[in-house]
Amino acid sequence: MSSLHLMIFIPFIFAIIVPFIHRQCIQRVHTGWFVLAVPLSILLYLIPYIRAVSIGKTIQLELQWMPSLGINFTAYLDGLALIFALLISGIGALVILYSIYYLSKEKEALNNFYVYLLLFMGAMLGLIFSDNIFVLYVFWELTSISSFLLIAYWYQRKHSRYGAQKAMLITIAGGLAMLAGLILLSIITETNSIREMVSMVGESEKHKLFLPAMIFLLLGAFTKSAQFPFSIWLPDAMEAPTPISAYLHSATMVKAGIYLVARFTPVFGGSAEWFWLVSGAGIITLLYGSINAVQQKDLKALLAYSTVSQLGLIMSLLGIGSAALYLKTGNESSVYAFAVAAALFHLINHSTFKGSLFMVVGIIDHEAGTRDLRRLGGLAALMPVSFTLAVIGSFSMAGLPPFNGFLSKEMFFTSILTLIEQPVFGIRALAMLFAIVAWTASVFTFIYCMILVFKTFTGKHHPEKLDKQVHEAPLGMLVSPMVLASLVVMIFFFPNVIADYFLKPALAAVVPGQAGLDIHISPWHGWNAEVIMTLGVIGCGILLYRGLKKWLPVYQRYPKGLTFNHLYQLTLEGMEGLSFKVTKRYMTGIVRDYLVYIFFTIILVIGGALWLLDGISFYFSNNAPVNAYEMGIVVGMIVAALTVLLAKSRLTAIIALGALGLLVSLLFVVFRAPDLALTQLVVETVTTVLFLLCFYHLPELRREKSKLRFKLTNLLISLGVGAVFTVLALSANNHRFSETISSFFEDSYTLAGAKNMVNAILVDFRGLDTMLEILVLAIAGLGVFTLIHLGDSGQAVKSN
Amino acid sequence: MEILMSLLVGLFFTIGTYLILSKNLMRIILGTSIITHGVHLLILTMGGLKNGGPPLLGESFAAFTDSLPQALILTSIVINFAVTALFLVLSYRAYKTLGTVDIEEMRGTADE
């Protein structure tokens, strides 16, 4: 157990302690103050590693879990994991601080909140540090579960439960697909360690399971990171408390898919399929999210769609960057590797500004009592600090200087333009389209950022629409977004600190061939295409924002039936309805129907096997002869059996059955089985007596009034069963694998001192059968006794 | 003989199955009894028929009929007797409680 493992387990350990702390300090101190220690200690623990990692060190520590299955918790710390770990712990600390002021300690079940949050934090840390794919999957599912719990934190609300269910169904489905992909990967590479997989790239690419593994893995990543068309769960996850939206659904959990793609880029990155899938999905998501964000009326929904779109941007950059692995080395490759750096840089930036924006929206919600854009307006004078924070966050998201979003947006344009200048994988025809889509999405991004700021904070204030007297939030609530916003500005002025300490080592992890690449980020490169694109974005964005009223109604024209939410609903209801229908159809509750299924299956399986395996054979050479006496017995039996079948009265049926039994014992006599004949005779007599006893109390056997179809089905099934068993008996008679072992029993006198072989078998050679058969009789006797003496339960239903 | 027995067994299975598929509990019990006879005869037939004297060492035969199937059938007869007895008493109880022997009417109570 190394200190690194301990750090990952601290949140879990603390999650166990939280309820006890909560019970001790309920109503006095907010539980969050104690929880705050966890991310802070993790952060302090990680800081010393930054320098070591930045000069190319990696740390790998193993903790045995299931060594026999090759599943050990190997913690692996490199640049990529470090970026994520710092985001998780840093933003985690800020979110907890914010939640201390956001959630009231009188009204809310805080212990649940912090337990779930800590579970999530631990799961997320485990996910990014595990080198073993199966351990990674375990933590992946843990994040899904804790996220589900957090979305449904206010479980009294229908919407929360709906959103949680939706998020769970989609992310768990993706997680299972990912598990399939991981298993395929482990089959291809015969290892469970990501490190070792990276070193075997050349061989694994030729494997026929390579593409399925890739697609399954990407399904997991796309569902988690809300890529098109799986993005529908994210807007509904906004029912969670705002600190959770800020933490899970902007900064950390939705980046898990990004992490997965980045982590497996060295494994899959050299192939065209990966390039197209990842960058294509990303670019579509970018456009879809930004277009949808513009029409939202709820601030959190707007931020949700903007998150979707920004995740798409990062994903597309990772896809473009994967081409660097295809080109392996040289200048062309490093141009593409630049896209990966852009992706990681934007990932950091997005976490900062999106976290702060969510917190600001939470503050507005807290102070004004609503997040509805139609009721808000003119809050700038009332909430100056929040206004400032919102401006910083939004303008950074829109990609304006002097904020960090500007830098990563420029890098994004650079990477897109790279596609035009140095096409790979036959993208020449589509490169221009990529650029246009990216630019359009940026325009829409600009528009919704403006909506976010100006529709909320400027214009006219309508106190009559709000339930509360609006005023600035308490300082404690503002601290966290302030910290994040100051980061937003600082990263703009000192981007190369980030580049040197974080991006370079992370780049080495994602694109190993370009480890020595020098990334230098500067805000100004002179008048180049990127700057012109940015100016175009700003110009078009302002024009379109001015004319918003004219073109926004276009959204109303889009049919509701064609949205993915609608599709999801239809699928869910359709599946439920269908399964209900199917079950109702065959689970009738009538015993006879189930018997029909069973007999039909018998005919199908046994008959089918006989037919397919050429088991049917009629070969009669060793048959015993038939004499008239035996023929007479057989005819008598047929008559008796048919009488039982056709009898209209109880007595006839019982007598016929008794006759049948007696004829069977006669047959036993003919077939040289004296003991059997004796037993059969006695048992038949007693059984007949029993039948008479019981049937005396039961009603008369009336002819059944049933439909012809019913009878016909029964007849067909019975004939089938009879035919199958006849053929089986005839065929088996001629298939003797080996001689009988009964010659052994012929020594029964010397072995057991018995001259009656059958009796010797029953009590000596195979005595156990007899003992248990006695037990069966005893149990049946007890059962009969109990049934007869059981008092009437008093619910006799006398029907006529 | 074996062919005849196989056909007889098939007939027993047919009649027994037809009875078991009916709605009346009493017919179902009759059906199980007939199927049981079919099974016993099938086991005996499979062991080969009449290829020697009865399995008693006191008699001096050149060959004996296979004794193992006979032991198996003996066990089966007894077990089947126990099950039939229980089944009969159960149906009697069911009729007393529910007032019907039609299994389609035995669908549980509304609150089940």
Tab-separated table of N, CA and C in Angstrom, chain A residues 588-590 592 595 620 623-626 630 637-638 641 644-645 660 667-668 671-673 676 679-680 684 686-687 690-691 695 697-699 702 704 714-715 718 721-722 726 729-730 733 736 740 742 746 748-749 755-758 761-762 773 777 780 783-784 787-788 790 792 796-799, chain B residues 1-8 10-15 17-24 26-27 29-30 33-34 37 41-42 44 46 49-50 52 54-57 64-68 70-71 73-75 77-78 81-82 85-86 88-90 92-93 95-99 101 103-104 107:
chain	number	residue	atom	x	y	z
A	588	THR	N	-49.580	-17.131	-19.740
A	588	THR	CA	-51.027	-17.016	-19.629
A	588	THR	C	-51.524	-17.348	-18.230
A	589	GLY	N	-50.715	-18.067	-17.469
A	589	GLY	CA	-51.168	-18.503	-16.147
A	589	GLY	C	-51.959	-19.805	-16.217
A	590	ILE	N	-52.121	-20.351	-17.440
A	590	ILE	CA	-52.849	-21.618	-17.563
A	590	ILE	C	-51.828	-22.747	-17.674
A	592	ARG	N	-51.984	-25.722	-18.670
A	592	ARG	CA	-51.997	-26.504	-19.910
A	592	ARG	C	-51.119	-25.868	-20.978
A	595	LEU	N	-47.584	-26.690	-20.310
A	595	LEU	CA	-47.314	-28.084	-20.668
A	595	LEU	C	-47.141	-28.215	-22.176
A	620	PHE	N	-33.996	-54.993	-37.093
A	620	PHE	CA	-34.619	-55.971	-36.195
A	620	PHE	C	-34.064	-57.355	-36.471
A	623	ASN	N	-34.522	-59.568	-32.290
A	623	ASN	CA	-35.765	-59.420	-31.554
A	623	ASN	C	-36.290	-60.751	-31.032
A	624	ALA	N	-36.921	-60.670	-29.854
A	624	ALA	CA	-37.575	-61.865	-29.318
A	624	ALA	C	-38.859	-62.110	-30.101
A	625	PRO	N	-39.256	-63.374	-30.263
A	625	PRO	CA	-40.493	-63.669	-31.000
A	625	PRO	C	-41.736	-63.304	-30.182
A	626	VAL	N	-42.831	-63.096	-30.864
A	626	VAL	CA	-44.089	-62.786	-30.186
A	626	VAL	C	-45.029	-63.971	-30.351
A	630	GLU	N	-49.001	-63.369	-25.635
A	630	GLU	CA	-48.488	-62.013	-25.406
A	630	GLU	C	-49.257	-61.003	-26.244
A	637	MET	N	-54.207	-54.450	-23.224
A	637	MET	CA	-53.665	-53.197	-22.694
A	637	MET	C	-54.111	-52.010	-23.513
A	638	ILE	N	-54.081	-52.181	-24.853
A	638	ILE	CA	-54.479	-51.062	-25.722
A	638	ILE	C	-55.931	-50.692	-25.441
A	641	ALA	N	-56.204	-48.906	-22.083
A	641	ALA	CA	-55.701	-47.526	-22.116
A	641	ALA	C	-56.680	-46.613	-22.839
A	644	VAL	N	-59.559	-45.775	-20.599
A	644	VAL	CA	-59.232	-44.697	-19.648
A	644	VAL	C	-59.385	-43.354	-20.342
A	645	LEU	N	-58.936	-43.317	-21.597
A	645	LEU	CA	-58.958	-42.053	-22.337
A	645	LEU	C	-60.394	-41.594	-22.582
A	660	LEU	N	-55.366	-52.127	-16.620
A	660	LEU	CA	-54.086	-51.838	-17.293
A	660	LEU	C	-52.917	-52.237	-16.403
A	667	LEU	N	-47.486	-58.853	-18.020
A	667	LEU	CA	-46.349	-58.717	-18.926
A	667	LEU	C	-45.031	-58.968	-18.202
A	668	PHE	N	-44.964	-58.451	-16.959
A	668	PHE	CA	-43.747	-58.675	-16.173
A	668	PHE	C	-43.522	-60.166	-15.967
A	671	PHE	N	-42.160	-61.485	-19.111
A	671	PHE	CA	-40.774	-61.054	-19.329
A	671	PHE	C	-39.835	-61.487	-18.220
A	672	ARG	N	-40.194	-62.534	-17.522
A	672	ARG	CA	-39.302	-63.175	-16.543
A	672	ARG	C	-38.882	-62.211	-15.419
A	673	ALA	N	-39.885	-61.473	-14.891
A	673	ALA	CA	-39.545	-60.582	-13.781
A	673	ALA	C	-40.512	-60.818	-12.632
A	676	LEU	N	-41.016	-57.958	-9.983
A	676	LEU	CA	-41.738	-56.816	-10.547
A	676	LEU	C	-43.220	-57.117	-10.609
A	679	THR	N	-44.705	-56.897	-7.087
A	679	THR	CA	-44.821	-55.512	-6.614
A	679	THR	C	-45.904	-54.769	-7.376
A	680	GLN	N	-45.887	-54.926	-8.690
A	680	GLN	CA	-46.851	-54.228	-9.537
A	680	GLN	C	-48.271	-54.607	-9.126
A	684	GLU	N	-50.615	-51.854	-7.650
A	684	GLU	CA	-51.773	-51.526	-8.479
A	684	GLU	C	-53.055	-51.631	-7.672
A	686	VAL	N	-53.395	-51.331	-4.377
A	686	VAL	CA	-53.490	-50.240	-3.400
A	686	VAL	C	-53.806	-48.923	-4.101
A	687	THR	N	-53.178	-48.728	-5.249
A	687	THR	CA	-53.424	-47.489	-5.988
A	687	THR	C	-54.888	-47.392	-6.399
A	690	LEU	N	-56.884	-46.343	-3.593
A	690	LEU	CA	-56.691	-44.900	-3.359
A	690	LEU	C	-57.507	-44.082	-4.354
A	691	PHE	N	-57.424	-44.500	-5.606
A	691	PHE	CA	-58.183	-43.786	-6.640
A	691	PHE	C	-59.660	-43.800	-6.296
A	695	PHE	N	-61.576	-40.467	-5.780
A	695	PHE	CA	-62.508	-40.116	-6.848
A	695	PHE	C	-63.947	-40.131	-6.355
A	697	HIS	N	-64.893	-38.709	-3.791
A	697	HIS	CA	-65.185	-37.355	-3.318
A	697	HIS	C	-65.121	-36.327	-4.441
A	698	LEU	N	-64.556	-36.734	-5.570
A	698	LEU	CA	-64.405	-35.773	-6.657
A	698	LEU	C	-65.603	-35.866	-7.597
A	699	PRO	N	-65.850	-34.816	-8.386
A	699	PRO	CA	-67.028	-34.821	-9.250
A	699	PRO	C	-66.890	-35.812	-10.406
A	702	ARG	N	-66.973	-35.230	-16.531
A	702	ARG	CA	-67.840	-34.803	-17.629
A	702	ARG	C	-67.024	-34.684	-18.912
A	704	GLU	N	-65.459	-32.850	-21.702
A	704	GLU	CA	-65.008	-31.451	-21.682
A	704	GLU	C	-65.576	-30.664	-22.848
A	714	ASN	N	-53.960	-30.563	-28.681
A	714	ASN	CA	-53.590	-31.613	-27.733
A	714	ASN	C	-53.283	-32.912	-28.449
A	715	LEU	N	-54.143	-33.240	-29.423
A	715	LEU	CA	-53.972	-34.502	-30.139
A	715	LEU	C	-52.647	-34.501	-30.894
A	718	SER	N	-49.760	-34.839	-28.492
A	718	SER	CA	-49.664	-36.192	-27.933
A	718	SER	C	-49.116	-37.164	-28.957
A	721	VAL	N	-45.415	-36.596	-29.235
A	721	VAL	CA	-44.659	-37.176	-28.114
A	721	VAL	C	-44.585	-38.692	-28.273
A	722	GLY	N	-45.750	-39.312	-28.556
A	722	GLY	CA	-45.769	-40.764	-28.723
A	722	GLY	C	-44.828	-41.219	-29.825
A	726	THR	N	-41.571	-43.581	-29.494
A	726	THR	CA	-41.521	-44.846	-30.221
A	726	THR	C	-40.235	-44.948	-31.033
A	729	ALA	N	-37.299	-45.412	-28.802
A	729	ALA	CA	-37.166	-46.771	-28.275
A	729	ALA	C	-36.641	-47.712	-29.351
A	730	LEU	N	-37.206	-47.600	-30.556
A	730	LEU	CA	-36.784	-48.490	-31.636
A	730	LEU	C	-35.324	-48.275	-31.983
A	733	ASN	N	-32.824	-49.370	-29.264
A	733	ASN	CA	-32.709	-50.828	-29.156
A	733	ASN	C	-31.581	-51.361	-30.013
A	736	ARG	N	-26.392	-50.318	-29.172
A	736	ARG	CA	-25.840	-50.707	-27.869
A	736	ARG	C	-24.352	-50.409	-27.890
A	740	THR	N	-24.000	-55.486	-21.516
A	740	THR	CA	-24.602	-55.227	-20.208
A	740	THR	C	-23.634	-55.626	-19.089
A	742	SER	N	-24.686	-56.861	-16.364
A	742	SER	CA	-25.438	-57.728	-15.462
A	742	SER	C	-24.781	-59.075	-15.216
A	746	GLU	N	-24.607	-61.793	-11.731
A	746	GLU	CA	-24.872	-63.233	-11.708
A	746	GLU	C	-23.981	-63.953	-10.701
A	748	SER	N	-24.001	-63.037	-7.716
A	748	SER	CA	-24.530	-62.479	-6.460
A	748	SER	C	-24.434	-63.466	-5.302
A	749	TYR	N	-24.436	-64.728	-5.623
A	749	TYR	CA	-24.389	-65.693	-4.515
A	749	TYR	C	-23.021	-65.653	-3.846
A	755	LYS	N	-29.519	-65.512	-3.805
A	755	LYS	CA	-29.791	-66.194	-5.069
A	755	LYS	C	-30.706	-65.367	-5.959
A	756	ASN	N	-31.433	-64.415	-5.330
A	756	ASN	CA	-32.305	-63.533	-6.117
A	756	ASN	C	-31.519	-62.293	-6.511
A	757	MET	N	-31.201	-62.241	-7.800
A	757	MET	CA	-30.316	-61.159	-8.246
A	757	MET	C	-30.931	-59.781	-8.022
A	758	VAL	N	-32.209	-59.639	-8.353
A	758	VAL	CA	-32.871	-58.330	-8.245
A	758	VAL	C	-32.828	-57.842	-6.801
A	761	ILE	N	-29.406	-56.741	-5.857
A	761	ILE	CA	-29.108	-55.389	-6.352
A	761	ILE	C	-29.764	-54.343	-5.455
A	762	LEU	N	-31.023	-54.602	-5.077
A	762	LEU	CA	-31.788	-53.596	-4.327
A	762	LEU	C	-31.224	-53.342	-2.938
A	773	GLU	N	-35.475	-44.425	-1.448
A	773	GLU	CA	-36.842	-44.695	-1.918
A	773	GLU	C	-37.776	-44.915	-0.722
A	777	LEU	N	-41.153	-42.697	0.282
A	777	LEU	CA	-42.429	-43.231	0.779
A	777	LEU	C	-42.809	-42.563	2.095
A	780	ALA	N	-43.938	-39.042	1.501
A	780	ALA	CA	-45.265	-39.023	0.898
A	780	ALA	C	-46.329	-39.354	1.940
A	783	GLY	N	-46.820	-36.414	4.001
A	783	GLY	CA	-47.523	-35.403	3.227
A	783	GLY	C	-49.003	-35.684	3.168
A	784	VAL	N	-49.339	-36.935	2.885
A	784	VAL	CA	-50.746	-37.325	2.821
A	784	VAL	C	-51.419	-37.063	4.163
A	787	LEU	N	-51.898	-33.363	4.675
A	787	LEU	CA	-52.939	-32.800	3.819
A	787	LEU	C	-54.325	-33.129	4.342
A	788	ILE	N	-54.471	-34.344	4.847
A	788	ILE	CA	-55.802	-34.749	5.296
A	788	ILE	C	-56.153	-34.067	6.606
A	790	LEU	N	-54.871	-31.298	7.795
A	790	LEU	CA	-54.724	-29.836	7.795
A	790	LEU	C	-56.109	-29.215	7.923
A	792	ASP	N	-59.164	-26.719	7.549
A	792	ASP	CA	-59.559	-25.853	6.437
A	792	ASP	C	-59.122	-24.440	6.724
A	796	ALA	N	-62.741	-21.566	1.668
A	796	ALA	CA	-63.250	-22.474	0.654
A	796	ALA	C	-64.103	-21.704	-0.343
A	797	VAL	N	-63.679	-21.786	-1.589
A	797	VAL	CA	-64.433	-21.077	-2.614
A	797	VAL	C	-65.349	-22.084	-3.293
A	798	LYS	N	-66.577	-22.042	-2.957
A	798	LYS	CA	-67.506	-22.994	-3.579
A	798	LYS	C	-68.056	-22.374	-4.845
A	799	SER	N	-67.588	-22.892	-5.973
A	799	SER	CA	-68.143	-22.364	-7.228
A	799	SER	C	-69.104	-23.393	-7.783
B	1	MET	N	-40.894	-58.759	-30.737
B	1	MET	CA	-41.429	-58.364	-29.430
B	1	MET	C	-41.040	-56.932	-29.081
B	2	GLU	N	-39.748	-56.607	-29.314
B	2	GLU	CA	-39.291	-55.251	-28.953
B	2	GLU	C	-40.028	-54.196	-29.764
B	3	ILE	N	-40.303	-54.490	-31.040
B	3	ILE	CA	-41.029	-53.523	-31.878
B	3	ILE	C	-42.425	-53.310	-31.319
B	4	LEU	N	-43.043	-54.411	-30.992
B	4	LEU	CA	-44.403	-54.335	-30.449
B	4	LEU	C	-44.411	-53.517	-29.169
B	5	MET	N	-43.432	-53.801	-28.308
B	5	MET	CA	-43.362	-53.085	-27.036
B	5	MET	C	-43.109	-51.600	-27.269
B	6	SER	N	-42.232	-51.297	-28.237
B	6	SER	CA	-41.944	-49.885	-28.503
B	6	SER	C	-43.201	-49.160	-28.965
B	7	LEU	N	-43.957	-49.807	-29.832
B	7	LEU	CA	-45.196	-49.192	-30.307
B	7	LEU	C	-46.177	-48.998	-29.160
B	8	LEU	N	-46.218	-50.006	-28.263
B	8	LEU	CA	-47.124	-49.926	-27.108
B	8	LEU	C	-46.726	-48.748	-26.212
B	10	GLY	N	-45.130	-46.129	-27.116
B	10	GLY	CA	-45.515	-44.904	-27.815
B	10	GLY	C	-46.982	-44.594	-27.613
B	11	LEU	N	-47.807	-45.617	-27.693
B	11	LEU	CA	-49.253	-45.426	-27.501
B	11	LEU	C	-49.540	-44.912	-26.090
B	12	PHE	N	-48.876	-45.525	-25.109
B	12	PHE	CA	-49.071	-45.087	-23.718
B	12	PHE	C	-48.677	-43.614	-23.564
B	13	PHE	N	-47.558	-43.269	-24.177
B	13	PHE	CA	-47.119	-41.872	-24.075
B	13	PHE	C	-48.137	-40.944	-24.735
B	14	THR	N	-48.664	-41.377	-25.879
B	14	THR	CA	-49.645	-40.538	-26.571
B	14	THR	C	-50.879	-40.322	-25.704
B	15	ILE	N	-51.435	-41.424	-25.209
B	15	ILE	CA	-52.659	-41.323	-24.414
B	15	ILE	C	-52.406	-40.531	-23.132
B	17	THR	N	-50.083	-38.276	-22.537
B	17	THR	CA	-49.885	-36.852	-22.827
B	17	THR	C	-51.216	-36.176	-23.104
B	18	TYR	N	-52.067	-36.847	-23.880
B	18	TYR	CA	-53.367	-36.247	-24.197
B	18	TYR	C	-54.167	-35.996	-22.924
B	19	LEU	N	-54.115	-36.959	-22.004
B	19	LEU	CA	-54.855	-36.795	-20.742
B	19	LEU	C	-54.254	-35.671	-19.899
B	20	ILE	N	-52.932	-35.599	-19.884
B	20	ILE	CA	-52.278	-34.562	-19.068
B	20	ILE	C	-52.611	-33.174	-19.600
B	21	LEU	N	-52.832	-33.075	-20.916
B	21	LEU	CA	-53.112	-31.769	-21.503
B	21	LEU	C	-54.558	-31.329	-21.326
B	22	SER	N	-55.374	-32.144	-20.698
B	22	SER	CA	-56.770	-31.739	-20.546
B	22	SER	C	-56.932	-30.822	-19.339
B	23	LYS	N	-58.145	-30.288	-19.184
B	23	LYS	CA	-58.348	-29.278	-18.139
B	23	LYS	C	-58.705	-29.888	-16.798
B	24	ASN	N	-59.072	-31.163	-16.840
B	24	ASN	CA	-59.617	-31.770	-15.626
B	24	ASN	C	-58.495	-32.416	-14.812
B	26	MET	N	-58.551	-34.674	-12.576
B	26	MET	CA	-58.617	-36.131	-12.450
B	26	MET	C	-58.034	-36.812	-13.683
B	27	ARG	N	-58.386	-36.261	-14.866
B	27	ARG	CA	-57.816	-36.820	-16.095
B	27	ARG	C	-56.285	-36.706	-16.081
B	29	ILE	N	-54.333	-36.853	-13.515
B	29	ILE	CA	-53.763	-37.911	-12.672
B	29	ILE	C	-53.781	-39.246	-13.415
B	30	LEU	N	-54.875	-39.517	-14.090
B	30	LEU	CA	-54.957	-40.761	-14.886
B	30	LEU	C	-53.844	-40.769	-15.936
B	33	SER	N	-50.479	-41.708	-14.517
B	33	SER	CA	-50.369	-43.146	-14.262
B	33	SER	C	-50.060	-43.915	-15.539
B	34	ILE	N	-50.736	-43.549	-16.629
B	34	ILE	CA	-50.512	-44.273	-17.883
B	34	ILE	C	-49.090	-44.037	-18.393
B	37	HIS	N	-46.661	-46.270	-16.580
B	37	HIS	CA	-46.605	-47.636	-17.133
B	37	HIS	C	-45.742	-47.667	-18.384
B	41	LEU	N	-42.345	-49.998	-18.905
B	41	LEU	CA	-42.199	-50.950	-20.009
B	41	LEU	C	-41.024	-50.561	-20.902
B	42	LEU	N	-40.805	-49.269	-21.045
B	42	LEU	CA	-39.684	-48.806	-21.880
B	42	LEU	C	-38.351	-49.263	-21.287
B	44	LEU	N	-37.825	-51.739	-19.329
B	44	LEU	CA	-37.706	-53.191	-19.452
B	44	LEU	C	-37.332	-53.579	-20.881
B	46	MET	N	-35.782	-51.817	-23.084
B	46	MET	CA	-34.412	-51.420	-23.404
B	46	MET	C	-33.389	-52.424	-22.877
B	49	LEU	N	-35.478	-58.358	-24.144
B	49	LEU	CA	-36.595	-59.152	-23.640
B	49	LEU	C	-36.353	-60.648	-23.829
B	50	LYS	N	-36.733	-61.374	-22.842
B	50	LYS	CA	-36.828	-62.840	-22.949
B	50	LYS	C	-35.553	-63.506	-23.455
B	52	GLY	N	-33.433	-65.125	-21.688
B	52	GLY	CA	-32.933	-66.003	-20.654
B	52	GLY	C	-33.989	-66.221	-19.589
B	54	PRO	N	-35.606	-66.157	-15.596
B	54	PRO	CA	-35.720	-65.103	-14.579
B	54	PRO	C	-34.445	-65.050	-13.750
B	55	PRO	N	-34.100	-63.885	-13.228
B	55	PRO	CA	-32.807	-63.728	-12.539
B	55	PRO	C	-32.813	-64.366	-11.154
B	56	LEU	N	-32.981	-65.668	-11.117
B	56	LEU	CA	-32.934	-66.394	-9.843
B	56	LEU	C	-31.886	-67.483	-9.980
B	57	LEU	N	-30.879	-67.434	-9.123
B	57	LEU	CA	-29.752	-68.365	-9.267
B	57	LEU	C	-30.120	-69.795	-8.905
B	64	PHE	N	-29.504	-65.651	-18.085
B	64	PHE	CA	-30.533	-64.966	-17.304
B	64	PHE	C	-30.933	-63.669	-17.996
B	65	THR	N	-32.182	-63.285	-17.768
B	65	THR	CA	-32.607	-61.952	-18.223
B	65	THR	C	-31.869	-60.888	-17.401
B	66	ASP	N	-31.663	-59.764	-18.042
B	66	ASP	CA	-30.943	-58.673	-17.370
B	66	ASP	C	-31.651	-58.278	-16.075
B	67	SER	N	-30.907	-58.269	-14.979
B	67	SER	CA	-31.555	-58.017	-13.676
B	67	SER	C	-31.542	-56.538	-13.298
B	68	LEU	N	-30.646	-55.763	-13.886
B	68	LEU	CA	-30.514	-54.368	-13.475
B	68	LEU	C	-31.754	-53.525	-13.801
B	70	GLN	N	-34.700	-54.457	-13.995
B	70	GLN	CA	-35.777	-54.880	-13.095
B	70	GLN	C	-35.656	-54.180	-11.743
B	71	ALA	N	-34.416	-54.075	-11.267
B	71	ALA	CA	-34.215	-53.370	-9.991
B	71	ALA	C	-34.610	-51.906	-10.123
B	73	ILE	N	-36.788	-50.612	-12.201
B	73	ILE	CA	-38.242	-50.486	-12.312
B	73	ILE	C	-38.892	-50.666	-10.944
B	74	LEU	N	-38.348	-51.577	-10.175
B	74	LEU	CA	-38.922	-51.822	-8.841
B	74	LEU	C	-38.859	-50.538	-8.008
B	75	THR	N	-37.722	-49.892	-8.054
B	75	THR	CA	-37.578	-48.609	-7.343
B	75	THR	C	-38.581	-47.598	-7.867
B	77	ILE	N	-41.415	-48.071	-9.418
B	77	ILE	CA	-42.820	-48.379	-9.086
B	77	ILE	C	-43.169	-47.799	-7.723
B	78	VAL	N	-42.277	-48.013	-6.780
B	78	VAL	CA	-42.548	-47.576	-5.405
B	78	VAL	C	-42.619	-46.054	-5.327
B	81	PHE	N	-45.705	-44.808	-6.871
B	81	PHE	CA	-46.858	-45.040	-5.992
B	81	PHE	C	-46.968	-43.922	-4.956
B	82	ALA	N	-45.834	-43.574	-4.351
B	82	ALA	CA	-45.833	-42.509	-3.340
B	82	ALA	C	-46.318	-41.197	-3.942
B	85	ALA	N	-50.057	-41.262	-4.752
B	85	ALA	CA	-50.865	-41.152	-3.530
B	85	ALA	C	-50.945	-39.699	-3.087
B	86	LEU	N	-49.792	-39.033	-3.056
B	86	LEU	CA	-49.762	-37.638	-2.629
B	86	LEU	C	-50.590	-36.763	-3.578
B	88	LEU	N	-53.071	-37.641	-5.484
B	88	LEU	CA	-54.504	-37.892	-5.316
B	88	LEU	C	-55.062	-37.138	-4.123
B	89	VAL	N	-54.350	-37.236	-3.000
B	89	VAL	CA	-54.848	-36.571	-1.787
B	89	VAL	C	-54.835	-35.052	-1.989
B	90	LEU	N	-53.812	-34.594	-2.695
B	90	LEU	CA	-53.709	-33.150	-2.968
B	90	LEU	C	-54.898	-32.682	-3.797
B	92	TYR	N	-57.763	-34.061	-3.973
B	92	TYR	CA	-58.954	-34.148	-3.121
B	92	TYR	C	-59.067	-32.906	-2.250
B	93	ARG	N	-57.911	-32.504	-1.672
B	93	ARG	CA	-57.905	-31.299	-0.828
B	93	ARG	C	-58.232	-30.062	-1.657
B	95	TYR	N	-59.956	-29.857	-4.319
B	95	TYR	CA	-61.383	-29.821	-4.653
B	95	TYR	C	-62.206	-29.375	-3.453
B	96	LYS	N	-61.813	-29.887	-2.290
B	96	LYS	CA	-62.574	-29.505	-1.079
B	96	LYS	C	-62.442	-28.014	-0.818
B	97	THR	N	-61.248	-27.472	-1.062
B	97	THR	CA	-61.022	-26.053	-0.755
B	97	THR	C	-61.558	-25.143	-1.845
B	98	LEU	N	-61.270	-25.504	-3.089
B	98	LEU	CA	-61.590	-24.594	-4.184
B	98	LEU	C	-62.921	-24.900	-4.846
B	99	GLY	N	-63.393	-26.125	-4.665
B	99	GLY	CA	-64.680	-26.472	-5.247
B	99	GLY	C	-64.640	-26.685	-6.744
B	101	VAL	N	-62.330	-28.908	-10.124
B	101	VAL	CA	-61.185	-29.711	-10.554
B	101	VAL	C	-60.688	-29.211	-11.900
B	103	ILE	N	-58.411	-27.013	-13.914
B	103	ILE	CA	-57.206	-26.253	-13.552
B	103	ILE	C	-57.197	-24.857	-14.160
B	104	GLU	N	-58.031	-24.632	-15.174
B	104	GLU	CA	-58.074	-23.272	-15.713
B	104	GLU	C	-58.741	-22.321	-14.739
B	107	ARG	N	-56.588	-20.188	-10.654
B	107	ARG	CA	-55.683	-19.124	-11.088
B	107	ARG	C	-55.232	-18.264	-9.922
